[in-house]
Amino acid sequence: MNILFVDQTAKLSGGELALLDIVTPYKDGSKVILFEDGPLRAELVKRQVKVEIIIPNGALNNIRRGSRIPMASITSLVRLARSVAQEAKNFDFIFANSQKAGLISVLAGQLASKPVVWYLHDILNSEHFGKAQLLAARYTARKSTQILVNSKSTKEALQILTGRNDNTHLIYNAFNTKPFVQTANSQENQREALGFDSRPLVGVFGRLSPWKGQDVFLRTLAMMPAVHGLIVGSPMFGEDAYAQHLEQEIKTLGLENRVKLLGFRSDIPELMKTCDIIAHTSIAPEPFGRVIVEGMLSGRPVVASKSGGPNEIIENGVTGMLYTPGDSQALQSVLSEIINEPEQALLMAQRGRETALNRFSLDNMHKRLDDIITVCFNQQKTTLCGESV
Ligand code: UDP
Ligand code: GLC
């Protein structure tokens, strides 16, 4: 099967890390189009995947929270859709991996008479998106041949937005477990090199963004003077002011000697194994939450905010712990419980690891995806993109 994959960003955020795993088995005869250049391109090239960058004019970025879609953006969208349609003629179908890519792909699919599979990684509600974005997503959903969602929570929000879920399939993220299995369990040297001693070290992983709630973590640490904190990740989509706010908060709360901000890193398994506990702190519903599964694969106790994907990944008290999103005292309480009950925490971490290894394997995900994609491929001759199935 020859697939034209389309993604708007070339940054290494969760959706794009998921794409890397999806593309690899289909790489022969397939191609990825990105609407910007960035580190994702190098990762694709490393896996011998063909990549093309098509840069839209800047107007595409104007489709933002709360705004109407400006005329210049519509012109830019149509021009981009024509370029993608031209490419799509050489492929069996289009696989769109982000919201803007989805919109452009359904337009391109109609121009080139090709089916479109849209992988939705976002919870489409007003906590995350503005009116124009939700309107565009509704149109994309209506015109997609098949829709993949990264969690039941993502599916529910889509159903509320569109009133239907007939051609929607759940595909959880899957993980290459080798780096987590192979990395030595103790990372004492790394811990020392980072300037931490033997006191409990809690790590928060992920891009810096207000809804990811790293500030909640800082407020929790301020209440736990015997605990150290590691924050790994960088702002990716224009949240530089939030990154500066976090730096300021560290000073204001007097945490300079206990918290380190490491920026974006590519040695996540090592860093997770350097920590004693992995915390997830999102304050808005997390669509899936790759970092939660990665924490479980690392064999560390994981605490996550109780909403969206984490509810589907963690069985509370059994494979991890859930707490009320945004509640720094609740976070303090679950962290204290883990620190004070090390034997129970170890058992929980072991169960979490086993569960993550069983539930999120690349093999299972590829098999399921292949079945869905085969259906789409077989429909190509009988169904035009846009007709629901
Ligand atoms: N990640 C990374 N380096 C960093 C911080 C995060 O490679 O410095 C990875 C992390 O391991 C995870 C992904 O980025 O695989 C974040 O995915 P998640 O689903 O947790 O959140 P998203 O950013 O997609 O909303
Ligand atoms: C998005 C979501 C995140 C999810 C990732 C991969 O970036 O915000 O929760 O894990 O996509 O599906």
CSV table of N, CA, C and O in Angstrom, one decimal, residues 201-205 271-273 275-280 291-292 294-296 298 300-304 335:
chain,number,residue,atom,x,y,z
A,201,LEU,N,13.4,11.9,44.1
A,201,LEU,CA,13.4,12.8,42.9
A,201,LEU,C,12.2,12.5,42.0
A,201,LEU,O,11.9,11.4,41.6
A,202,VAL,N,11.3,13.5,41.8
A,202,VAL,CA,10.1,13.4,41.0
A,202,VAL,C,10.3,14.1,39.7
A,202,VAL,O,10.8,15.2,39.6
A,203,GLY,N,10.0,13.4,38.6
A,203,GLY,CA,10.2,13.9,37.3
A,203,GLY,C,8.9,14.2,36.6
A,203,GLY,O,8.0,13.4,36.6
A,204,VAL,N,8.8,15.4,35.9
A,204,VAL,CA,7.7,15.7,35.0
A,204,VAL,C,8.2,15.8,33.6
A,204,VAL,O,9.2,16.6,33.4
A,205,PHE,N,7.6,15.1,32.7
A,205,PHE,CA,8.1,15.0,31.3
A,205,PHE,C,7.1,15.6,30.3
A,205,PHE,O,5.9,15.2,30.5
A,271,LEU,N,16.5,9.2,31.7
A,271,LEU,CA,16.1,10.3,32.6
A,271,LEU,C,15.0,9.8,33.5
A,271,LEU,O,14.9,10.1,34.7
A,272,MET,N,14.1,9.0,33.0
A,272,MET,CA,13.0,8.5,33.8
A,272,MET,C,13.5,7.5,34.8
A,272,MET,O,13.1,7.5,36.0
A,273,LYS,N,14.5,6.7,34.4
A,273,LYS,CA,15.1,5.8,35.4
A,273,LYS,C,16.0,6.5,36.5
A,273,LYS,O,16.4,5.9,37.5
A,275,CYS,N,14.8,9.1,37.9
A,275,CYS,CA,13.8,9.6,38.9
A,275,CYS,C,13.2,8.4,39.7
A,275,CYS,O,13.3,7.3,39.4
A,276,ASP,N,12.7,8.8,40.9
A,276,ASP,CA,12.0,7.8,41.8
A,276,ASP,C,10.5,7.7,41.4
A,276,ASP,O,9.9,6.7,41.6
A,277,ILE,N,10.0,8.8,41.0
A,277,ILE,CA,8.5,8.8,40.7
A,277,ILE,C,8.4,9.7,39.4
A,277,ILE,O,9.1,10.7,39.2
A,278,ILE,N,7.4,9.3,38.6
A,278,ILE,CA,7.1,10.1,37.4
A,278,ILE,C,5.7,10.7,37.6
A,278,ILE,O,4.7,10.0,38.0
A,279,ALA,N,5.6,12.1,37.5
A,279,ALA,CA,4.3,12.7,37.7
A,279,ALA,C,3.8,13.3,36.4
A,279,ALA,O,4.6,13.8,35.6
A,280,HIS,N,2.5,13.2,36.2
A,280,HIS,CA,1.9,13.9,35.0
A,280,HIS,C,1.0,14.9,35.6
A,280,HIS,O,0.2,14.7,36.6
A,291,VAL,N,3.7,10.1,28.0
A,291,VAL,CA,4.7,10.1,29.1
A,291,VAL,C,4.2,9.2,30.3
A,291,VAL,O,5.1,8.7,31.0
A,292,ILE,N,2.9,9.0,30.4
A,292,ILE,CA,2.4,8.1,31.4
A,292,ILE,C,2.8,6.7,31.2
A,292,ILE,O,3.4,6.0,32.1
A,294,GLU,N,5.3,5.7,29.2
A,294,GLU,CA,6.7,5.7,29.3
A,294,GLU,C,7.2,5.5,30.8
A,294,GLU,O,8.1,4.8,31.1
A,295,GLY,N,6.6,6.3,31.6
A,295,GLY,CA,6.9,6.2,33.1
A,295,GLY,C,6.6,4.8,33.6
A,295,GLY,O,7.4,4.2,34.3
A,296,MET,N,5.5,4.2,33.2
A,296,MET,CA,5.2,2.8,33.6
A,296,MET,C,6.2,1.8,33.0
A,296,MET,O,6.7,0.9,33.7
A,298,SER,N,9.2,2.4,32.4
A,298,SER,CA,10.5,2.6,33.2
A,298,SER,C,10.5,1.9,34.5
A,298,SER,O,11.5,1.9,35.2
A,300,ARG,N,8.7,2.8,37.1
A,300,ARG,CA,8.6,3.8,38.2
A,300,ARG,C,7.2,4.0,38.5
A,300,ARG,O,6.3,3.9,37.7
A,301,PRO,N,6.9,4.3,39.8
A,301,PRO,CA,5.5,4.6,40.1
A,301,PRO,C,5.1,5.9,39.4
A,301,PRO,O,5.9,6.8,39.3
A,302,VAL,N,3.9,5.9,38.8
A,302,VAL,CA,3.4,7.0,38.0
A,302,VAL,C,2.2,7.6,38.7
A,302,VAL,O,1.3,6.9,39.1
A,303,VAL,N,2.2,8.9,38.8
A,303,VAL,CA,0.9,9.6,39.3
A,303,VAL,C,0.5,10.5,38.2
A,303,VAL,O,1.3,11.2,37.5
A,304,ALA,N,-0.8,10.5,37.9
A,304,ALA,CA,-1.3,11.3,36.8
A,304,ALA,C,-2.6,11.9,37.1
A,304,ALA,O,-3.4,11.5,38.0
A,335,LEU,N,2.0,11.8,46.2
A,335,LEU,CA,3.5,11.7,46.2
A,335,LEU,C,3.9,11.2,47.6
A,335,LEU,O,4.8,10.3,47.7
